[in-house]
Short mmCIF file of C-alpha atoms and ligand atoms in Angstrom, two decimals:
data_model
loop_
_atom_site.label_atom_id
_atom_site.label_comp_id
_atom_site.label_asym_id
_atom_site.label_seq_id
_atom_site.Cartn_x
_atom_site.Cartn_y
_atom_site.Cartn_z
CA UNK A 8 112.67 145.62 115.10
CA UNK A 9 110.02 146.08 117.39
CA UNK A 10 107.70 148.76 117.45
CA UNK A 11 106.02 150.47 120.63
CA UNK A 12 103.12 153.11 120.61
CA UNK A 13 103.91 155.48 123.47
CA UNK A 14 103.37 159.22 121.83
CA UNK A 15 100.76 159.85 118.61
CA UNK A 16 104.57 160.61 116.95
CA UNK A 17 105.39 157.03 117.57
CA UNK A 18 103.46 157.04 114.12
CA UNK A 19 103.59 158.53 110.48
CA UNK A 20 100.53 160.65 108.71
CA UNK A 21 100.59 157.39 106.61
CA UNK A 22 100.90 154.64 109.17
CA UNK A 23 97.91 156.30 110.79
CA UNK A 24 96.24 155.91 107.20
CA UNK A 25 97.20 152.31 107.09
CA UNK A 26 95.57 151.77 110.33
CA UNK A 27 92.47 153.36 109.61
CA UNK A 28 92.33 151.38 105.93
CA UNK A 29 92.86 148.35 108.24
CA UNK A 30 90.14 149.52 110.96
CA UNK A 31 87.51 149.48 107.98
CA UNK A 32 88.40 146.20 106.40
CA UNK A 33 87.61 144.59 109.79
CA UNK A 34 84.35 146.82 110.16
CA UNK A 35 83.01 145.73 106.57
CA UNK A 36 84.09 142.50 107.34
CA UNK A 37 82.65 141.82 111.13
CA UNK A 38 80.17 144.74 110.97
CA UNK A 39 76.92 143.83 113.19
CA UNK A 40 74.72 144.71 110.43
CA UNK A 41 72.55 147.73 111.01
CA UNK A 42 75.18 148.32 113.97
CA UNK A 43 78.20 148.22 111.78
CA UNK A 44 80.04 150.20 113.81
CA UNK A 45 80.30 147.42 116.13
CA UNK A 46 82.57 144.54 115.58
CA UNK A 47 81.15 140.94 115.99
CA UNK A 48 82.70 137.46 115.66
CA UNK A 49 86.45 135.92 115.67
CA UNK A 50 89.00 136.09 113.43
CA UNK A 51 92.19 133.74 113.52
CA UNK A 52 94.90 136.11 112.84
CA UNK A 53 96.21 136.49 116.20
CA UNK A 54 95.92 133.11 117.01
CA UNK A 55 98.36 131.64 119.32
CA UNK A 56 99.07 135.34 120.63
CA UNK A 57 99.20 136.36 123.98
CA UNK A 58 98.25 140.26 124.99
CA UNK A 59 99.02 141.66 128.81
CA UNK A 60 97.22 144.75 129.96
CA UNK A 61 98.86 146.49 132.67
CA UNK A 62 96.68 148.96 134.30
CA UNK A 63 97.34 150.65 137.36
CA UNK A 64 94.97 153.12 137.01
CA UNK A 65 91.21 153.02 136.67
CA UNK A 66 90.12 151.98 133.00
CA UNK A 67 86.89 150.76 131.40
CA UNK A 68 86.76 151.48 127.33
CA UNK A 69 90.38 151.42 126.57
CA UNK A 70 91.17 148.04 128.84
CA UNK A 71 88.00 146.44 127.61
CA UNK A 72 87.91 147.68 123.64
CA UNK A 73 92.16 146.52 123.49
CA UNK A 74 91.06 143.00 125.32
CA UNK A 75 87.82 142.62 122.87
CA UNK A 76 90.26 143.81 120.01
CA UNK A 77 92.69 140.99 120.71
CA UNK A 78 90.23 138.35 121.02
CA UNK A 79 88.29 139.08 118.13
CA UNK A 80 91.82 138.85 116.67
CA UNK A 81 91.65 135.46 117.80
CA UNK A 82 94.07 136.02 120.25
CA UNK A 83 93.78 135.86 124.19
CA UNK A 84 94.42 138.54 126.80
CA UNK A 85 95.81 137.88 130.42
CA UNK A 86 94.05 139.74 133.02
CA UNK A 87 95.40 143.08 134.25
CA UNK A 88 97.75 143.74 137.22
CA UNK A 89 95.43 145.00 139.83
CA UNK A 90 97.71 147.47 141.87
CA UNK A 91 96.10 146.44 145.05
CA UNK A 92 96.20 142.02 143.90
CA UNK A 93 99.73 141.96 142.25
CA UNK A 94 102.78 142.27 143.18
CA UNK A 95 102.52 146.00 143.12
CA UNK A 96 100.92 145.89 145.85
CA UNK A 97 104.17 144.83 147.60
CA UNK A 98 106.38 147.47 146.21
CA UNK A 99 107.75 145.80 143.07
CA UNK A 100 108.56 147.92 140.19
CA UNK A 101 107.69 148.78 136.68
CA UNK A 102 110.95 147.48 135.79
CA UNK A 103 110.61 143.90 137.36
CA UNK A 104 106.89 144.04 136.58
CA UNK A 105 107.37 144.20 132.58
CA UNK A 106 110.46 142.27 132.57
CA UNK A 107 108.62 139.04 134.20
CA UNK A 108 105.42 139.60 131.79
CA UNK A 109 107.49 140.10 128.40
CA UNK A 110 108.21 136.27 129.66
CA UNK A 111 104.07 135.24 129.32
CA UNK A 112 102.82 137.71 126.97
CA UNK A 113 103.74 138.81 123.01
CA UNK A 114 102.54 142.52 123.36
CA UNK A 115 101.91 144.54 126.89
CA UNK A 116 99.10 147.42 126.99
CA UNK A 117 99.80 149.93 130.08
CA UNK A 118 98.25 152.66 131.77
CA UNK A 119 100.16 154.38 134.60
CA UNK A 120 99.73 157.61 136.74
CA UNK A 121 103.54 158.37 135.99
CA UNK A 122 104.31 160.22 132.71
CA UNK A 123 107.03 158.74 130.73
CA UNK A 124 105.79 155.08 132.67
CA UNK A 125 104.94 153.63 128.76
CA UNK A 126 108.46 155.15 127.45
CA UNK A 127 110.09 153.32 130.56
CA UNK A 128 108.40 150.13 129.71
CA UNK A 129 108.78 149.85 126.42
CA UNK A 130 113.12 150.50 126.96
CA UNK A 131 112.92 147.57 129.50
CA UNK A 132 111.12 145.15 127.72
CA UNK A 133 111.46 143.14 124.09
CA UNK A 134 107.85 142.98 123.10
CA UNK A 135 105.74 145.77 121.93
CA UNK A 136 104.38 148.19 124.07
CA UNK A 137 100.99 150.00 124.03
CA UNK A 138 100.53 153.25 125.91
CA UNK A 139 96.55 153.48 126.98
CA UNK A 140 97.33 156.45 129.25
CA UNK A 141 100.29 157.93 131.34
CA UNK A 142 99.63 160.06 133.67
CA UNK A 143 98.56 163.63 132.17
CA UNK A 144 101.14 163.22 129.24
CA UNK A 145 99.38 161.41 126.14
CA UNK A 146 96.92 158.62 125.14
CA UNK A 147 97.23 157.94 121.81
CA UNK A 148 95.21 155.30 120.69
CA UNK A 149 92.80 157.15 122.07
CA UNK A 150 93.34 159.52 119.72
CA UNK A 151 93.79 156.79 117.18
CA UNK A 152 89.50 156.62 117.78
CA UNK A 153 89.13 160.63 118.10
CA UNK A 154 90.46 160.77 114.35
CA UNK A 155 89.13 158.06 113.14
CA UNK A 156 85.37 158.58 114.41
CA UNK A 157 86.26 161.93 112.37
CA UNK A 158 87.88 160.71 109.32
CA UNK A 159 84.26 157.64 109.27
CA UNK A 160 82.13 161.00 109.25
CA UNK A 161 83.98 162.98 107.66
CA UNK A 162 86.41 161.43 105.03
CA UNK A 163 88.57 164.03 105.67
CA UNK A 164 90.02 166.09 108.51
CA UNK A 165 91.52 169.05 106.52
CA UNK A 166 90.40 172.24 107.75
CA UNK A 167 88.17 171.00 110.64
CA UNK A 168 87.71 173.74 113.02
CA UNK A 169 87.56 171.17 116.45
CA UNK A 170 86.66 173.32 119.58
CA UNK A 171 88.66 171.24 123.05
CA UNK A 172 86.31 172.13 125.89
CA UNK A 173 87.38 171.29 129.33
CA UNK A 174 90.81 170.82 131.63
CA UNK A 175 92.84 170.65 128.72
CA UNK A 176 96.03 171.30 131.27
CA UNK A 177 95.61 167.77 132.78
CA UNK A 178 93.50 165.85 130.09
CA UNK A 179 96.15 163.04 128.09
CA UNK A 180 93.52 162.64 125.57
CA UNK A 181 93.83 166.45 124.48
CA UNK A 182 97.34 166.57 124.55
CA UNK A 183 97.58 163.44 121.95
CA UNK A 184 95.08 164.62 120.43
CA UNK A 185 96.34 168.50 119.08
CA UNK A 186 99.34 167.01 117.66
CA UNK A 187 97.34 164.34 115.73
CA UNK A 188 94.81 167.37 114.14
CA UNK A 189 97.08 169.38 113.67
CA UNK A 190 99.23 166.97 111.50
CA UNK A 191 96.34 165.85 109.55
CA UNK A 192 95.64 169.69 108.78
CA UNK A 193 92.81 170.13 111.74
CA UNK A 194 92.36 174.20 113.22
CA UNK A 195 92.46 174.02 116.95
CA UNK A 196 90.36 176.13 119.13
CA UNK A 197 90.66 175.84 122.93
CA UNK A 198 88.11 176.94 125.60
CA UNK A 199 89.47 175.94 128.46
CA UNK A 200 87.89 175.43 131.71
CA UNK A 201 89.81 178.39 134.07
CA UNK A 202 93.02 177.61 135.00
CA UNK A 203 92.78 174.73 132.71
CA UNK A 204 94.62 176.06 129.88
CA UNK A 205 96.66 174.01 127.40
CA UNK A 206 100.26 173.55 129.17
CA UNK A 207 102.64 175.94 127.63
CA UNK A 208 104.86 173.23 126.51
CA UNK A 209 101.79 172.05 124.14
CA UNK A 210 100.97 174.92 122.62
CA UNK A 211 105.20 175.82 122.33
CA UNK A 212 104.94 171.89 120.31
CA UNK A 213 102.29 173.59 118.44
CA UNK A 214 103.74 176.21 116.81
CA UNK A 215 107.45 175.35 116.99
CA UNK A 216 106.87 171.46 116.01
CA UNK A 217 103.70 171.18 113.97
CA UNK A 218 104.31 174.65 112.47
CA UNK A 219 100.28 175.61 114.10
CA UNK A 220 100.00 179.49 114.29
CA UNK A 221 98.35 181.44 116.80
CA UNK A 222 95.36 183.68 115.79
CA UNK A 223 93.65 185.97 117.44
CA UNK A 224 89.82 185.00 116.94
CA UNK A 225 89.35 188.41 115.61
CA UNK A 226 91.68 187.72 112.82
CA UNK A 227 89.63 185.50 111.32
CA UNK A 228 86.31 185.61 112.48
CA UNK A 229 83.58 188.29 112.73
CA UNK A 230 80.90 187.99 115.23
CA UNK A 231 82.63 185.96 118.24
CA UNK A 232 81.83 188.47 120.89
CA UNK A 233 79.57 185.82 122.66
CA UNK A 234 82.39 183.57 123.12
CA UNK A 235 84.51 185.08 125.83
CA UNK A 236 85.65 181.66 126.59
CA UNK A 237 87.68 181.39 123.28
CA UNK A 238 91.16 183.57 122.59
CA UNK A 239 93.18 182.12 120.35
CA UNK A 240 92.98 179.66 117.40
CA UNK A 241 95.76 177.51 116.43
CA UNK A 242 96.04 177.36 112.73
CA UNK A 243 97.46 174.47 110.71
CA UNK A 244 99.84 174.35 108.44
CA UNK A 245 98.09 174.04 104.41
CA UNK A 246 94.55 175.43 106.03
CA UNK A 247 92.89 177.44 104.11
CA UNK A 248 91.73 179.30 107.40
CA UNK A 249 95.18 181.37 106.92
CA UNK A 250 93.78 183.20 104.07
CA UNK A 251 91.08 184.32 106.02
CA UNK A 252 93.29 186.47 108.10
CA UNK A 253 93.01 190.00 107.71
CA UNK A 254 96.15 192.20 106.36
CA UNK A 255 96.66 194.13 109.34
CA UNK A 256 95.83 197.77 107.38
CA UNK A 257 92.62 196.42 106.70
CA UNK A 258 91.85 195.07 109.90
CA UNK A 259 92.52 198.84 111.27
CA UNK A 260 90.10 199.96 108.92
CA UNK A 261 87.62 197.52 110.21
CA UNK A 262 88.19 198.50 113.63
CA UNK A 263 87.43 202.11 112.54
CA UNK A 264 84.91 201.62 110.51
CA UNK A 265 83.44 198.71 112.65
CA UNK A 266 82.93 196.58 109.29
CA UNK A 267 84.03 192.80 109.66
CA UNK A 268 85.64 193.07 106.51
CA UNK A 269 86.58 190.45 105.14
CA UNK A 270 86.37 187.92 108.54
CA UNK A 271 83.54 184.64 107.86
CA UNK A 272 81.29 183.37 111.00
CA UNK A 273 83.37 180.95 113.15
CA UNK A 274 80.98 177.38 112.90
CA UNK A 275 82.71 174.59 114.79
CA UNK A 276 82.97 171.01 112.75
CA UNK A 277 83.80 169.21 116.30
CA UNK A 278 83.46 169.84 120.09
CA UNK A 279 85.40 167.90 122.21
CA UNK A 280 84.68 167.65 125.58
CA UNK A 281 86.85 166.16 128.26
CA UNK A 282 86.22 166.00 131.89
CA UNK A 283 87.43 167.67 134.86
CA UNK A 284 90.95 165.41 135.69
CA UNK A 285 90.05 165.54 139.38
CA UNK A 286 92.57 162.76 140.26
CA UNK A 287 95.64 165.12 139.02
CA UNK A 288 94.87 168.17 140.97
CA UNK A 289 97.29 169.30 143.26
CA UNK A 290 96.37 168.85 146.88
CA UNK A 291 94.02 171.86 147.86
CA UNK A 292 94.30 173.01 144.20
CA UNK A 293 90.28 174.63 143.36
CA UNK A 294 88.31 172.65 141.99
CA UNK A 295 86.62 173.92 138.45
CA UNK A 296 84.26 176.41 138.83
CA UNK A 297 82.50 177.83 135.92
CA UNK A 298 83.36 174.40 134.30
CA UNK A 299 81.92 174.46 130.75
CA UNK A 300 79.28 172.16 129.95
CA UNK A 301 77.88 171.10 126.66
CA UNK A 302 74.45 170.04 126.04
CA UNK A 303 71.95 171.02 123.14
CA UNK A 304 71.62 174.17 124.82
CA UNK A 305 74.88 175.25 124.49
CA UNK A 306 74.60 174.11 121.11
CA UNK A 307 71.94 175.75 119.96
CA UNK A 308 73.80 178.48 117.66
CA UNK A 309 74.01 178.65 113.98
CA UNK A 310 78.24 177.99 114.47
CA UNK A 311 76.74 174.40 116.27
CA UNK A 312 74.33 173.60 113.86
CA UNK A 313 76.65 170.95 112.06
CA UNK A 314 78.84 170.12 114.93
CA UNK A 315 80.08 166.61 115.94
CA UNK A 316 80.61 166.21 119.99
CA UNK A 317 83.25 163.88 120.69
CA UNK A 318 84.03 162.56 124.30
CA UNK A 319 86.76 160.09 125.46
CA UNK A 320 84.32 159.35 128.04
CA UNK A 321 83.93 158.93 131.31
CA UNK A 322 81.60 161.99 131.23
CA UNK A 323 80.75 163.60 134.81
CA UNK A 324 78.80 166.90 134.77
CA UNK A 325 80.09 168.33 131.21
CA UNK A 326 77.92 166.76 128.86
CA UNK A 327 74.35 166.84 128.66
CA UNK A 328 72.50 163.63 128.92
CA UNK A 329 70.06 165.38 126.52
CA UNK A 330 73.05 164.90 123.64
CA UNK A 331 72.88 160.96 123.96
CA UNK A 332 69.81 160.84 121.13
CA UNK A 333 71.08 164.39 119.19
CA UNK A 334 72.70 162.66 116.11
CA UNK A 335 75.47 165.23 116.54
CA UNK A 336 76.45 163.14 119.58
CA UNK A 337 78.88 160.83 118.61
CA UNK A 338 81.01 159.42 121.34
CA UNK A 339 78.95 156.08 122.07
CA UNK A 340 80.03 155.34 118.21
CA UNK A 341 83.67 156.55 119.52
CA UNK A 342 83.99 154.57 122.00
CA UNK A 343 82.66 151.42 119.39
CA UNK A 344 85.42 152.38 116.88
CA UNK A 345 87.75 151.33 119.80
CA UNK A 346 87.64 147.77 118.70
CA UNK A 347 88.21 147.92 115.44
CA UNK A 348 91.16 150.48 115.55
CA UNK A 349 92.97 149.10 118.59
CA UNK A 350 92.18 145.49 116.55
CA UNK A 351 93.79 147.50 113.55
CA UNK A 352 97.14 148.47 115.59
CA UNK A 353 97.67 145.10 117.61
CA UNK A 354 97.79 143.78 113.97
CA UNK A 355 100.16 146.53 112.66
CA UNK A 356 102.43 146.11 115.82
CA UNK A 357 102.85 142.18 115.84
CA UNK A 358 102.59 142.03 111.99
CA UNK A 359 100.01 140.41 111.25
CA UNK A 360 97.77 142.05 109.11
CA UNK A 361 96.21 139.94 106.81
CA UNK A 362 95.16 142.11 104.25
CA UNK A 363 98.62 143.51 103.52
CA UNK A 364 99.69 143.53 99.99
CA UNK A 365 103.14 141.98 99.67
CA UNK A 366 104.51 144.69 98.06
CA UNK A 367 108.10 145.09 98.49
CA UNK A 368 109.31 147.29 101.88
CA UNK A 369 111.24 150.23 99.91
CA UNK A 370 113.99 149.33 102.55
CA UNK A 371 113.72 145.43 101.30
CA UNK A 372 117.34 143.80 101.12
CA UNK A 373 118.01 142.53 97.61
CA UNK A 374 119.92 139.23 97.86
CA UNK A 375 121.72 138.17 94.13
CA UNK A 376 124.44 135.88 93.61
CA UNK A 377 126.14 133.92 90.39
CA UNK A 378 126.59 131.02 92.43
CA UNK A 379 123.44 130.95 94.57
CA UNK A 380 119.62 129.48 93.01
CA UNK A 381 118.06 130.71 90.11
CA UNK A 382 114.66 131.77 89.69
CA UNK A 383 112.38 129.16 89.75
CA UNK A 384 109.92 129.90 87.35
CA UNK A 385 111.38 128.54 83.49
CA UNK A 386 109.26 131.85 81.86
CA UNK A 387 111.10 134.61 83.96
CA UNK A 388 113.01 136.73 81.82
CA UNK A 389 116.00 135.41 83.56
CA UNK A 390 116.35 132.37 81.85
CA UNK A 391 115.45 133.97 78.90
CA UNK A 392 118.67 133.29 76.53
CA UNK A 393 119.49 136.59 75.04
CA UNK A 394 118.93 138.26 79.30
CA UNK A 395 120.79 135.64 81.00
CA UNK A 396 124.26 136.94 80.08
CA UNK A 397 122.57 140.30 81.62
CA UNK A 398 120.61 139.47 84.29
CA UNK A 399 121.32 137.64 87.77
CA UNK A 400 118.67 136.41 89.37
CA UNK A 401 117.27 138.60 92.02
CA UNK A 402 115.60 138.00 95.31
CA UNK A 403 113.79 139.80 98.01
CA UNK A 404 112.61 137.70 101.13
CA UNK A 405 109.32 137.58 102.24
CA UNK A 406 108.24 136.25 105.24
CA UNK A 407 104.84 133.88 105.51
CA UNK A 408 104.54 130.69 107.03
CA UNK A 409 107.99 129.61 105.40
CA UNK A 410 110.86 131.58 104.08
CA UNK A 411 109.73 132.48 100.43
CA UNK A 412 112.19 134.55 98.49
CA UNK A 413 110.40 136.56 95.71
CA UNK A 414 111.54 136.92 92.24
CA UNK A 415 112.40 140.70 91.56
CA UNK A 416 111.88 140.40 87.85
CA UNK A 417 108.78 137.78 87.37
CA UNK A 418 107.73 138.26 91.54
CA UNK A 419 107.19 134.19 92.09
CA UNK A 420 108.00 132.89 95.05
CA UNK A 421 110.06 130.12 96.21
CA UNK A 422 110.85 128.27 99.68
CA UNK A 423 114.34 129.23 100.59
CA UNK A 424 115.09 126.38 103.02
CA UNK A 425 118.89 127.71 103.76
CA UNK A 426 121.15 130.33 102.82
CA UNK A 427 125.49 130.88 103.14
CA UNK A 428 127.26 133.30 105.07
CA UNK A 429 129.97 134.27 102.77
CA UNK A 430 132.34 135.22 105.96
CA UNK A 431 132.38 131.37 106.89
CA UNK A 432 130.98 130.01 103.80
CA UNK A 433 128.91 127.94 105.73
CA UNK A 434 125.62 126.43 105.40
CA UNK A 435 122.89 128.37 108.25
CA UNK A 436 119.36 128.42 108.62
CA UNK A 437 119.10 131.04 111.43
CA UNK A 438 117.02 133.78 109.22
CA UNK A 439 117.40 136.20 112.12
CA UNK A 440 121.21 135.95 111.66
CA UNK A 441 120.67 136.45 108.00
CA UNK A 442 118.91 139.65 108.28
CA UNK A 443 121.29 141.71 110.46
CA UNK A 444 124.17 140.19 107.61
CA UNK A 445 124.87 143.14 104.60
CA UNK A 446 123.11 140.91 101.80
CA UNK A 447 126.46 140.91 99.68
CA UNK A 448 127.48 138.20 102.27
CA UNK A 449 124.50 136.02 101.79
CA UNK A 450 123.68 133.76 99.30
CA UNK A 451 119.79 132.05 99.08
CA UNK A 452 119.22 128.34 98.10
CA UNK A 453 116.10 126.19 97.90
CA UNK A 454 118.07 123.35 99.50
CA UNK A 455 120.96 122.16 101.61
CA UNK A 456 121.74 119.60 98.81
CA UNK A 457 122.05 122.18 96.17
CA UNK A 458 123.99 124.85 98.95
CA UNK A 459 126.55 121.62 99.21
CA UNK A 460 126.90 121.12 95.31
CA UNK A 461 127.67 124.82 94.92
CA UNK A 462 130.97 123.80 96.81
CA UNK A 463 130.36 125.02 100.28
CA UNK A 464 130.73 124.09 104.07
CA UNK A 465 127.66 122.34 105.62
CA UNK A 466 126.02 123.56 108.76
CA UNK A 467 128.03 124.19 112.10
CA UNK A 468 127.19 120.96 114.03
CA UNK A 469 125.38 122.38 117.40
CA UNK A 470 127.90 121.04 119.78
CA UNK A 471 130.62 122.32 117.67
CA UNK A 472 128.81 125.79 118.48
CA UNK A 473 129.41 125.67 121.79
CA UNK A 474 132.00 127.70 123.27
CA UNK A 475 135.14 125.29 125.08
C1 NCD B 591 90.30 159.04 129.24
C2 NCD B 591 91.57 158.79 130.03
O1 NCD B 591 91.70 157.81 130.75
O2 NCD B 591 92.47 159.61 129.88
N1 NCD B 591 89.45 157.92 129.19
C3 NCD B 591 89.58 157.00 128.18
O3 NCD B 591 90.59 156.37 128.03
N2 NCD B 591 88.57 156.85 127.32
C4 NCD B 591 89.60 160.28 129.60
C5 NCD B 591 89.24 160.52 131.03
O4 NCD B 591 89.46 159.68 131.90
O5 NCD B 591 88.73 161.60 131.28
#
């Protein structure tokens, strides 16, 4: 079945993992040496694959890290559709679009102003599809390199108390991004620009779908009276933050007695800043005044003093230029780790990793049958004379360059060259076929010849498949 990326839920907690495990393979692998956060060379696993990005909106580090991820894959990338070039310049639509391109390409990567353009996409079309942006809804691999910049620092992103700066109403990065930290245990802090507040329906997702809970920042931190900016702080679920909270008797005692009880300083692990989205303001709609910006004078506090400051980039006014040699800046190595992540999930979603251990799917179809072959391998327990009135030989099938089917008892491997359909009991070779069969009705063989002695029908002759 194919797999899309469209929302950061589009993965599990441990398919991010596996990404991430991947991303650092290829970064110890094609490291540039004292720049190993940059990814040099060509690999050949992608080889013979075709990727199609899509972009009708402006894009510079997510279009060019996904192309330089696919050809350092060793695969090749077919230019974009230029809204004002293509055909969408005549009026055709998403639909066509995607439809024609699933024809040239093996995976499409798409940015669109329209939210719910990547969902769309990915329901019209066969292939995989990437979302690198739609509209103001979510940009998750995006946030894909916002974690994993965090979890290269960090190890870990537990407990993190990440400050979002900025128009966090319109900003897609932010919106993938809270669900992502807050699944991976991460305490989330807004200060908004003005107006800019976190849409309702995020923070409602929050609390309702990734159990967050709202404190107020006197709950659990004394000393925040400098930070108007900041009112709430969403919680995760397992942090140890909730612990900090103070019983609410106590906290009336502190307000009498004026003693912070119990409440720690708030320090801030990670700031990230996100510009103003000036091309999804309403017509007329103010522009940001009072718009936070972050540069080492902002930062100056003992709550910045360890801080990371991430960025999806482009920055326009809200970062300080002054940050760029601060080693707490990190977001040119952010946008680096876009390679080697986006190389990571182009692998994941067109199966190709190469450093996968073949260990068996735990929803692997188990094919066994008296009449169909035996294990191959004279030392598997199988043939072992006081088993084999026990024992059946077993068989999962793996996939490589041929059809292997893998012993279950001694795990060797054997070309499976055809298999029966019990419903005809006919010879087929059509593996696709196979799969969507209940394995019951499926017996393996290592040869037509032997699938023949075994007593049944040879293959359907191709004109005979044919209907009249
Ligand atoms: C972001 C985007 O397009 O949403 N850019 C990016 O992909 N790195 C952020 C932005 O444009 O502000």
């Amino acid at each position: 079945m194919k797999r899309d990326l469209v929302t950061i839920s589009d993965l599990s907690n441990a398919e991010i993992e596996e990404i991430f495990h991947l991303a650092d393979t290829y970064l110890d692998e094609m490291g540039a040496g004292e720049r190993a956060h940059q990814i040099r060379g060509r690999r050949s696993d992608a080889e013979g694959y075709l990727m199609t990005s899509l972009f009708y909106e402006p894009s510079t580090r997510t279009r060019f890290s996904f192309e330089a991820a696919m050809v350092r894959l060793g695969g090749n990338v077919l230019g974009t559709v230029d809204p004002v070039t293509s055909s969408a310049a005549k009026g055709e639509s998403l639909a066509d679009t995607v439809r024609v391109m699933q024809n040239y390409a093996d995976v499409i990567v798409m940015r669109h102003p329209s939210e719910g353009a990547a969902r769309a996409a990915a329901e019209y079309v066969e292939i995989p599809v990437i979302n690198g942006g739609d509209g103001g809804h979510e940009h998750p691999t995006q946030t894909l390199c916002d974690l994993y910049t965090l979890y290269r620092e960090n190890g870990f992103l537990r407990d993190l108390n990440v400050l979002l700066v900025g128009d966090l109403r319109n900003g897609r990065t932010v919106h993938s991004l809270v669900y992502g930290l807050a699944r991976f245990g991460a305490n989330i802090i807004p200060m908004p620009a003005k107006g800019f507040e976190l849409p309702g329906e995020v923070t409602r997702r929050l609390q309702e779908e990734y159990h967050c809970r709202p404190y107020a920042k006197e709950e659990l931190f004394g000393g925040t009276e400098d930070m108007p900016q900041i009112d709430v702080i969403y919680v995760a679920p397992g942090s140890s933050l909730h612990m900090s909270a103070i019983p609410p008797q106590q906290r009336e005692d502190a307000a009498e007695t004026g003693v912070n009880a119990a409440r720690q300083p708030l320090a801030f692990d990670v700031c990230y800043v996100t510009r103003l989205q000036g091309e999804r303001l309403s017509p007329g709609q103010k522009l940001g005044v009072d718009y936070p910006v972050i540069d080492t004078q902002f930062l100056r506090g003992k709550r910045y003093a360890e801080t990371r400051v991430l960025h999806p980039l482009p920055r326009v006014n809200e970062l300080g230029y002054d940050l760029d040699k601060d080693p707490r800046g990190l977001y040119f190595k952010q946008a680096a780790y876009g390679v080697p992540v986006r190389m990571a999930l182009i692998a994941k979603l067109l199966d190709l990793d190469p450093f996968r251990t073949a260990e068996r799917p735990p929803a692997a179809k188990i094919y066994s049958h008296r009449q169909g072959m035996p294990c191959g391998n004279a030392r598997c327990i199988t043939h072992h004379p006081s088993e084999s009135k026990h024992l059946q030989p077993k068989f999962w099938l793996v996939k490589s360059s041929r059809m292997l089917a893998r012993c279950c008892y001694c795990e060797t491997d054997f070309e499976v060259r055809c298999y029966v359909d019990l419903s005809s009991r006919r010879i087929a070779t059509d593996w696709d076929a196979a799969a969507a069969l209940p394995a019951s009705d499926v017996v393996l063989f290592a040869s037509e010849k032997d699938a023949l002695a075994a007593g049944f029908r040879p293959a359907q002759a191709e004109g005979a498949r044919r209907p009249a």
